[in-house]
CSV table of N, CA and C in Angstrom, one decimal:
chain,number,residue,atom,x,y,z
X,1,LEU,N,0.8,-1.2,0.0
X,1,LEU,CA,0.0,0.0,0.0
X,1,LEU,C,0.9,1.2,0.0
X,2,ALA,N,0.5,2.2,-0.8
X,2,ALA,CA,1.3,3.4,-0.9
X,2,ALA,C,0.5,4.5,-0.3
X,3,SER,N,1.2,5.4,0.5
X,3,SER,CA,0.5,6.6,1.1
X,3,SER,C,0.8,7.8,0.2
X,4,THR,N,-0.3,8.5,-0.1
X,4,THR,CA,-0.2,9.7,-0.9
X,4,THR,C,-1.0,10.8,-0.3
X,5,PRO,N,-0.7,12.0,-0.4
X,5,PRO,CA,-1.5,13.1,0.2
X,5,PRO,C,-2.9,13.1,-0.4
X,6,ALA,N,-3.9,13.3,0.4
X,6,ALA,CA,-5.3,13.3,-0.1
X,6,ALA,C,-5.6,14.6,-0.8
X,7,GLY,N,-5.3,15.7,-0.2
X,7,GLY,CA,-5.7,17.0,-0.8
X,7,GLY,C,-4.5,17.9,-0.9
X,8,GLY,N,-3.3,17.5,-0.8
X,8,GLY,CA,-2.2,18.4,-0.9
X,8,GLY,C,-1.4,18.5,0.4
X,9,PRO,N,-0.5,19.4,0.5
X,9,PRO,CA,0.3,19.5,1.8
X,9,PRO,C,-0.5,20.0,2.9
X,10,GLY,N,-0.3,19.4,4.1
X,10,GLY,CA,-1.0,19.8,5.3
X,10,GLY,C,-2.3,19.1,5.4
X,11,GLN,N,-2.7,18.3,4.5
X,11,GLN,CA,-3.9,17.5,4.6
X,11,GLN,C,-3.6,16.1,5.2
X,12,PRO,N,-4.5,15.5,5.9
X,12,PRO,CA,-4.2,14.2,6.4
X,12,PRO,C,-4.1,13.2,5.3
X,13,GLN,N,-3.2,12.2,5.5
X,13,GLN,CA,-3.0,11.2,4.5
X,13,GLN,C,-3.9,10.0,4.8
X,14,HIS,N,-4.4,9.4,3.7
X,14,HIS,CA,-5.3,8.2,3.8
X,14,HIS,C,-4.6,7.1,3.0
X,15,PRO,N,-4.8,5.9,3.4
X,15,PRO,CA,-4.2,4.8,2.6
X,15,PRO,C,-5.0,4.7,1.3
X,16,ARG,N,-4.3,4.5,0.2
X,16,ARG,CA,-4.9,4.4,-1.1
X,16,ARG,C,-4.2,3.3,-1.9
X,17,ARG,N,-4.8,2.8,-2.9
X,17,ARG,CA,-4.3,1.7,-3.7
X,17,ARG,C,-4.4,2.1,-5.1
X,18,ARG,N,-3.4,1.8,-5.9
X,18,ARG,CA,-3.4,2.1,-7.4
X,18,ARG,C,-4.0,0.9,-8.1
X,19,ARG,N,-4.9,1.2,-9.0
X,19,ARG,CA,-5.5,0.1,-9.8
X,19,ARG,C,-5.8,0.6,-11.2
X,20,GLY,N,-5.1,0.1,-12.2
X,20,GLY,CA,-5.4,0.5,-13.6
X,20,GLY,C,-5.2,2.0,-13.8
X,21,GLY,N,-4.3,2.6,-13.1
X,21,GLY,CA,-4.1,4.0,-13.3
X,21,GLY,C,-5.0,4.9,-12.4
X,22,GLN,N,-6.0,4.3,-11.7
X,22,GLN,CA,-6.9,5.0,-10.9
X,22,GLN,C,-6.5,4.8,-9.4
X,23,ILE,N,-6.7,5.8,-8.6
X,23,ILE,CA,-6.5,5.7,-7.2
X,23,ILE,C,-7.8,5.4,-6.5
X,24,MET,N,-7.8,4.3,-5.8
X,24,MET,CA,-9.0,3.9,-5.1
X,24,MET,C,-8.7,3.7,-3.6
X,25,ALA,N,-9.7,4.0,-2.8
X,25,ALA,CA,-9.6,3.9,-1.3
X,25,ALA,C,-9.5,2.4,-1.0
X,26,SER,N,-8.7,2.1,0.0
X,26,SER,CA,-8.6,0.7,0.4
X,26,SER,C,-9.4,0.5,1.6
X,27,TYR,N,-10.2,-0.5,1.7
X,27,TYR,CA,-11.0,-0.9,2.8
X,27,TYR,C,-10.5,-2.2,3.4
X,28,SER,N,-10.1,-2.1,4.6
X,28,SER,CA,-9.6,-3.4,5.2
X,28,SER,C,-10.5,-4.0,6.1
X,29,ARG,N,-11.7,-3.4,6.2
X,29,ARG,CA,-12.7,-3.9,7.1
X,29,ARG,C,-13.3,-5.2,6.7
X,30,VAL,N,-13.3,-6.2,7.5
X,30,VAL,CA,-13.8,-7.5,7.2
X,30,VAL,C,-15.3,-7.5,7.6
X,31,PRO,N,-16.2,-8.0,6.6
X,31,PRO,CA,-17.6,-8.0,6.9
X,31,PRO,C,-17.9,-8.9,8.1
X,32,ARG,N,-18.7,-8.4,9.0
X,32,ARG,CA,-19.1,-9.1,10.2
X,32,ARG,C,-20.3,-10.0,9.8
X,33,GLU,N,-20.5,-11.0,10.6
X,33,GLU,CA,-21.6,-12.0,10.4
X,33,GLU,C,-22.9,-11.3,10.4
X,34,GLU,N,-23.1,-10.3,11.3
X,34,GLU,CA,-24.3,-9.5,11.4
X,34,GLU,C,-24.6,-8.8,10.1
X,35,ASP,N,-23.6,-8.2,9.5
X,35,ASP,CA,-23.7,-7.5,8.3
X,35,ASP,C,-24.2,-8.4,7.2
X,36,GLU,N,-23.6,-9.6,7.1
X,36,GLU,CA,-24.0,-10.6,6.1
X,36,GLU,C,-25.5,-11.0,6.3
X,37,GLU,N,-25.9,-11.2,7.6
X,37,GLU,CA,-27.3,-11.6,7.8
X,37,GLU,C,-28.2,-10.4,7.4
X,38,GLU,N,-27.8,-9.2,7.7
X,38,GLU,CA,-28.6,-8.1,7.3
X,38,GLU,C,-28.7,-8.0,5.8
X,39,LEU,N,-27.6,-8.2,5.1
X,39,LEU,CA,-27.6,-8.2,3.7
X,39,LEU,C,-28.5,-9.3,3.1
X,40,LEU,N,-28.4,-10.5,3.7
X,40,LEU,CA,-29.2,-11.6,3.2
X,40,LEU,C,-30.7,-11.3,3.5
X,41,GLY,N,-31.0,-10.7,4.6
X,41,GLY,CA,-32.4,-10.4,5.0
X,41,GLY,C,-32.9,-9.4,4.0
X,42,SER,N,-32.1,-8.4,3.7
X,42,SER,CA,-32.5,-7.3,2.7
X,42,SER,C,-32.8,-7.9,1.3
X,43,GLN,N,-31.9,-8.8,0.9
X,43,GLN,CA,-32.1,-9.5,-0.4
X,43,GLN,C,-33.3,-10.3,-0.4
X,44,GLN,N,-33.6,-11.0,0.7
X,44,GLN,CA,-34.8,-11.9,0.8
X,44,GLN,C,-36.0,-11.0,0.7
X,45,ARG,N,-36.0,-9.9,1.4
X,45,ARG,CA,-37.2,-9.0,1.4
X,45,ARG,C,-37.4,-8.5,-0.1
X,46,GLN,N,-36.3,-8.2,-0.7
X,46,GLN,CA,-36.4,-7.7,-2.1
X,46,GLN,C,-37.0,-8.8,-3.0
X,47,LEU,N,-36.6,-10.0,-2.8
X,47,LEU,CA,-37.1,-11.2,-3.6
X,47,LEU,C,-38.6,-11.4,-3.3
X,48,GLU,N,-39.0,-11.3,-2.1
X,48,GLU,CA,-40.4,-11.4,-1.7
X,48,GLU,C,-41.2,-10.3,-2.4
X,49,LEU,N,-40.7,-9.1,-2.3
X,49,LEU,CA,-41.4,-7.9,-3.0
X,49,LEU,C,-41.5,-8.1,-4.5
X,50,GLN,N,-40.4,-8.6,-5.1
X,50,GLN,CA,-40.5,-8.9,-6.5
X,50,GLN,C,-41.5,-10.0,-6.8
X,51,ASP,N,-41.5,-11.0,-6.0
X,51,ASP,CA,-42.5,-12.1,-6.2
X,51,ASP,C,-43.9,-11.6,-6.1
X,52,ARG,N,-44.2,-10.7,-5.1
X,52,ARG,CA,-45.6,-10.1,-5.0
X,52,ARG,C,-45.9,-9.3,-6.3
X,53,HIS,N,-44.9,-8.5,-6.7
X,53,HIS,CA,-45.1,-7.7,-7.9
X,53,HIS,C,-45.4,-8.6,-9.2
X,54,LEU,N,-44.6,-9.7,-9.2
X,54,LEU,CA,-44.8,-10.6,-10.4
X,54,LEU,C,-46.2,-11.3,-10.3
X,55,GLU,N,-46.7,-11.6,-9.1
X,55,GLU,CA,-48.0,-12.2,-8.9
X,55,GLU,C,-49.1,-11.2,-9.4
X,56,ASP,N,-48.9,-9.9,-8.9
X,56,ASP,CA,-49.8,-8.9,-9.3
X,56,ASP,C,-49.8,-8.7,-10.8
X,57,LEU,N,-48.6,-8.7,-11.4
X,57,LEU,CA,-48.5,-8.5,-12.9
X,57,LEU,C,-49.2,-9.7,-13.6
X,58,GLY,N,-49.0,-10.9,-13.1
X,58,GLY,CA,-49.6,-12.1,-13.7
X,58,GLY,C,-51.1,-12.0,-13.6
X,59,ALA,N,-51.7,-11.6,-12.5
X,59,ALA,CA,-53.1,-11.4,-12.3
X,59,ALA,C,-53.6,-10.4,-13.3
X,60,SER,N,-52.9,-9.3,-13.5
X,60,SER,CA,-53.3,-8.2,-14.4
X,60,SER,C,-53.3,-8.8,-15.9
X,61,VAL,N,-52.3,-9.5,-16.2
X,61,VAL,CA,-52.2,-10.1,-17.5
X,61,VAL,C,-53.4,-11.1,-17.8
X,62,THR,N,-53.7,-11.9,-16.8
X,62,THR,CA,-54.8,-12.8,-16.9
X,62,THR,C,-56.1,-12.0,-17.1
X,63,ARG,N,-56.3,-10.9,-16.3
X,63,ARG,CA,-57.5,-10.1,-16.5
X,63,ARG,C,-57.6,-9.5,-17.9
X,64,LEU,N,-56.4,-9.0,-18.4
X,64,LEU,CA,-56.4,-8.4,-19.7
X,64,LEU,C,-56.7,-9.5,-20.8
X,65,GLY,N,-56.2,-10.7,-20.6
X,65,GLY,CA,-56.6,-11.8,-21.5
X,65,GLY,C,-58.0,-12.0,-21.5
X,66,GLN,N,-58.7,-12.1,-20.4
X,66,GLN,CA,-60.1,-12.3,-20.3
X,66,GLN,C,-60.9,-11.2,-21.0
X,67,ILE,N,-60.5,-10.0,-20.7
X,67,ILE,CA,-61.1,-8.8,-21.3
X,67,ILE,C,-61.0,-8.8,-22.8
X,68,SER,N,-59.8,-9.2,-23.3
X,68,SER,CA,-59.6,-9.2,-24.8
X,68,SER,C,-60.4,-10.3,-25.4
X,69,LEU,N,-60.6,-11.5,-24.7
X,69,LEU,CA,-61.5,-12.5,-25.3
X,69,LEU,C,-62.9,-12.0,-25.3
X,70,GLY,N,-63.4,-11.3,-24.3
X,70,GLY,CA,-64.7,-10.7,-24.3
X,70,GLY,C,-64.9,-9.7,-25.4
X,71,ILE,N,-63.9,-8.9,-25.7
X,71,ILE,CA,-64.0,-7.9,-26.7
X,71,ILE,C,-64.0,-8.7,-28.1
X,72,SER,N,-63.2,-9.7,-28.2
X,72,SER,CA,-63.2,-10.5,-29.5
X,72,SER,C,-64.6,-11.1,-29.8
X,73,GLU,N,-65.2,-11.6,-28.7
X,73,GLU,CA,-66.5,-12.2,-28.9
X,73,GLU,C,-67.6,-11.1,-29.3
X,74,GLU,N,-67.5,-10.0,-28.6
X,74,GLU,CA,-68.4,-8.9,-28.9
X,74,GLU,C,-68.2,-8.4,-30.4
X,75,LEU,N,-67.0,-8.3,-30.8
X,75,LEU,CA,-66.7,-7.9,-32.2
X,75,LEU,C,-67.3,-8.9,-33.2
X,76,LYS,N,-67.1,-10.2,-32.9
X,76,LYS,CA,-67.7,-11.2,-33.8
X,76,LYS,C,-69.2,-11.0,-33.9
X,77,THR,N,-69.9,-10.8,-32.8
X,77,THR,CA,-71.3,-10.7,-32.7
X,77,THR,C,-71.7,-9.4,-33.5
X,78,GLN,N,-71.0,-8.3,-33.3
X,78,GLN,CA,-71.4,-7.1,-34.0
X,78,GLN,C,-71.1,-7.2,-35.5
X,79,ASN,N,-70.0,-7.9,-35.9
X,79,ASN,CA,-69.8,-8.1,-37.3
X,79,ASN,C,-70.9,-8.9,-38.0
X,80,LYS,N,-71.4,-9.9,-37.3
X,80,LYS,CA,-72.6,-10.6,-37.8
X,80,LYS,C,-73.8,-9.7,-38.0
X,81,MET,N,-74.0,-8.9,-37.0
X,81,MET,CA,-75.2,-8.0,-37.0
X,81,MET,C,-75.0,-7.0,-38.2
X,82,LEU,N,-73.8,-6.5,-38.4
X,82,LEU,CA,-73.5,-5.6,-39.5
X,82,LEU,C,-73.7,-6.2,-40.8
X,83,ASP,N,-73.3,-7.5,-41.0
X,83,ASP,CA,-73.5,-8.2,-42.2
X,83,ASP,C,-75.0,-8.4,-42.5
X,84,GLU,N,-75.8,-8.7,-41.5
X,84,GLU,CA,-77.2,-8.9,-41.6
X,84,GLU,C,-77.8,-7.5,-42.0
X,85,LEU,N,-77.4,-6.5,-41.4
X,85,LEU,CA,-77.9,-5.1,-41.7
X,85,LEU,C,-77.6,-4.7,-43.1
X,86,SER,N,-76.4,-5.0,-43.5
X,86,SER,CA,-76.0,-4.7,-44.9
X,86,SER,C,-76.8,-5.5,-45.9
X,87,SER,N,-77.1,-6.7,-45.6
X,87,SER,CA,-77.9,-7.5,-46.5
X,87,SER,C,-79.4,-7.0,-46.5
X,88,ASP,N,-79.9,-6.6,-45.4
X,88,ASP,CA,-81.3,-6.0,-45.3
X,88,ASP,C,-81.3,-4.7,-46.1
X,89,VAL,N,-80.3,-3.8,-46.0
X,89,VAL,CA,-80.2,-2.6,-46.7
X,89,VAL,C,-80.2,-2.8,-48.2
X,90,ASP,N,-79.4,-3.8,-48.6
X,90,ASP,CA,-79.3,-4.1,-50.0
X,90,ASP,C,-80.6,-4.6,-50.6
X,91,ASN,N,-81.3,-5.4,-49.8
X,91,ASN,CA,-82.7,-5.9,-50.2
X,91,ASN,C,-83.7,-4.7,-50.3
X,92,ALA,N,-83.6,-3.8,-49.3
X,92,ALA,CA,-84.5,-2.7,-49.3
X,92,ALA,C,-84.2,-1.7,-50.5
X,93,ASN,N,-82.9,-1.6,-50.8
X,93,ASN,CA,-82.5,-0.7,-51.9
X,93,ASN,C,-83.0,-1.3,-53.2
X,94,SER,N,-82.9,-2.6,-53.4
X,94,SER,CA,-83.3,-3.3,-54.6
X,94,SER,C,-84.8,-3.2,-54.7
X,95,ALA,N,-85.6,-3.3,-53.6
X,95,ALA,CA,-87.0,-3.2,-53.7
X,95,ALA,C,-87.4,-1.8,-54.0
X,96,ALA,N,-86.7,-0.8,-53.5
X,96,ALA,CA,-87.0,0.6,-53.8
X,96,ALA,C,-86.7,0.9,-55.3
X,97,ASN,N,-85.7,0.4,-55.8
X,97,ASN,CA,-85.3,0.6,-57.2
X,97,ASN,C,-86.4,0.0,-58.1
X,98,MET,N,-86.9,-1.2,-57.7
X,98,MET,CA,-87.9,-1.9,-58.5
X,98,MET,C,-89.2,-1.1,-58.5
X,99,ILE,N,-89.6,-0.6,-57.3
X,99,ILE,CA,-90.8,0.3,-57.2
X,99,ILE,C,-90.6,1.5,-58.1
X,100,ASN,N,-89.5,2.2,-58.0
X,100,ASN,CA,-89.3,3.4,-58.8
X,100,ASN,C,-89.4,3.1,-60.3
X,101,ARG,N,-88.8,1.9,-60.7
X,101,ARG,CA,-88.9,1.6,-62.1
X,101,ARG,C,-90.3,1.3,-62.6
X,102,LYS,N,-91.1,0.5,-61.7
X,102,LYS,CA,-92.5,0.2,-62.1
X,102,LYS,C,-93.3,1.5,-62.1
X,103,THR,N,-93.1,2.4,-61.1
X,103,THR,CA,-93.8,3.6,-61.1
X,103,THR,C,-93.6,4.5,-62.3
X,104,LYS,N,-92.3,4.5,-62.8
X,104,LYS,CA,-92.0,5.3,-64.0
X,104,LYS,C,-92.8,4.6,-65.2
X,105,GLU,N,-92.7,3.3,-65.3
X,105,GLU,CA,-93.4,2.6,-66.4
X,105,GLU,C,-94.9,2.8,-66.3
X,106,LEU,N,-95.5,2.9,-65.1
X,106,LEU,CA,-97.0,3.1,-65.0
X,106,LEU,C,-97.3,4.5,-65.4
X,107,ILE,N,-96.4,5.5,-65.1
X,107,ILE,CA,-96.7,6.9,-65.5
X,107,ILE,C,-96.6,7.0,-67.0
X,108,GLN,N,-95.6,6.3,-67.6
X,108,GLN,CA,-95.5,6.4,-69.1
X,108,GLN,C,-96.7,5.7,-69.7
X,109,LYS,N,-97.2,4.6,-69.2
X,109,LYS,CA,-98.3,3.9,-69.8
X,109,LYS,C,-99.6,4.7,-69.6
X,110,SER,N,-99.7,5.5,-68.6
X,110,SER,CA,-101.0,6.2,-68.3
X,110,SER,C,-101.0,7.5,-69.0
X,111,GLY,N,-100.1,7.8,-69.8
X,111,GLY,CA,-100.1,9.1,-70.5
X,111,GLY,C,-99.2,10.1,-70.0
X,112,GLY,N,-98.2,9.7,-69.3
X,112,GLY,CA,-97.3,10.7,-68.8
X,112,GLY,C,-97.7,11.3,-67.5
X,113,ILE,N,-97.1,12.4,-67.1
X,113,ILE,CA,-97.3,13.0,-65.8
X,113,ILE,C,-98.7,13.6,-65.7
X,114,ALA,N,-99.2,14.1,-66.8
X,114,ALA,CA,-100.6,14.7,-66.8
X,114,ALA,C,-101.6,13.7,-66.5
X,115,GLY,N,-101.5,12.5,-67.1
X,115,GLY,CA,-102.5,11.4,-66.8
X,115,GLY,C,-102.4,11.0,-65.4
X,116,PHE,N,-101.1,10.9,-64.9
X,116,PHE,CA,-100.9,10.4,-63.5
X,116,PHE,C,-101.5,11.4,-62.5
X,117,VAL,N,-101.4,12.7,-62.8
X,117,VAL,CA,-101.9,13.8,-61.9
X,117,VAL,C,-103.4,13.7,-61.9
X,118,ILE,N,-104.0,13.5,-63.1
X,118,ILE,CA,-105.5,13.3,-63.2
X,118,ILE,C,-106.0,12.1,-62.3
X,119,ILE,N,-105.3,11.0,-62.4
X,119,ILE,CA,-105.7,9.8,-61.6
X,119,ILE,C,-105.6,10.1,-60.2
X,120,ILE,N,-104.5,10.8,-59.7
X,120,ILE,CA,-104.4,11.1,-58.3
X,120,ILE,C,-105.5,12.0,-57.8
X,121,VAL,N,-105.9,13.0,-58.6
X,121,VAL,CA,-106.9,14.0,-58.3
X,121,VAL,C,-108.3,13.2,-58.2
X,122,LEU,N,-108.5,12.3,-59.1
X,122,LEU,CA,-109.8,11.6,-59.1
X,122,LEU,C,-109.8,10.6,-57.9
X,123,VAL,N,-108.7,10.0,-57.5
X,123,VAL,CA,-108.7,9.2,-56.3
X,123,VAL,C,-109.0,10.0,-55.0
X,124,VAL,N,-108.4,11.2,-55.0
X,124,VAL,CA,-108.7,12.1,-53.8
X,124,VAL,C,-110.1,12.5,-53.8
X,125,ILE,N,-110.7,12.8,-54.9
X,125,ILE,CA,-112.2,13.2,-55.0
X,125,ILE,C,-113.0,12.0,-54.5
X,126,LEU,N,-112.6,10.8,-54.9
X,126,LEU,CA,-113.4,9.5,-54.6
X,126,LEU,C,-113.3,9.3,-53.0
X,127,LEU,N,-112.1,9.6,-52.4
X,127,LEU,CA,-112.0,9.4,-51.0
X,127,LEU,C,-112.8,10.4,-50.2
X,128,VAL,N,-112.9,11.7,-50.7
X,128,VAL,CA,-113.7,12.7,-50.1
X,128,VAL,C,-115.2,12.4,-50.2
X,129,LEU,N,-115.6,11.9,-51.3
X,129,LEU,CA,-117.0,11.5,-51.5
X,129,LEU,C,-117.4,10.3,-50.6
X,130,CYS,N,-116.5,9.3,-50.5
X,130,CYS,CA,-116.7,8.2,-49.6
X,130,CYS,C,-116.8,8.7,-48.1
X,131,PHE,N,-116.0,9.6,-47.7
X,131,PHE,CA,-116.0,10.1,-46.4
X,131,PHE,C,-117.4,10.8,-46.2
X,132,LEU,N,-117.8,11.6,-47.1
X,132,LEU,CA,-119.1,12.4,-47.0
X,132,LEU,C,-120.3,11.4,-46.9
X,133,VAL,N,-120.3,10.4,-47.6
X,133,VAL,CA,-121.4,9.4,-47.7
X,133,VAL,C,-121.4,8.6,-46.4
X,134,PHE,N,-120.3,8.1,-45.9
X,134,PHE,CA,-120.3,7.2,-44.7
X,134,PHE,C,-120.4,8.0,-43.4
X,135,TYR,N,-119.8,9.1,-43.3
X,135,TYR,CA,-119.7,9.8,-42.0
X,135,TYR,C,-120.6,11.0,-41.8
X,136,LEU,N,-121.4,11.4,-42.8
X,136,LEU,CA,-122.3,12.5,-42.6
X,136,LEU,C,-123.7,12.2,-42.8
């Protein structure tokens, strides 16, 4: 062991050891049995704490897995409902297109718009007359 001044002249000297070009303090204290027991106890507590954290993490992962399965089932159900709705909308659209086409054909066969308006007016007059006869 070499002794070198710690902070210059007049400063107390401390034992130091050279290692790889660095000056490091030398500790000659031998660990006591109580220190080792305290260290082992601290390590044991840390392991127990880590175990509890891992158990909590495992429980959280299990819950997340169950939630994701529930979401997956819900998405499957909603996809089926959307497919059925899409099919119903397509059927309703086809029916509306067919009714439009037949209405146009009927208007053309009945003499165009003028003939169709006359038919509508006559139907309204018929309904008014029926109302007057039956309810007055």
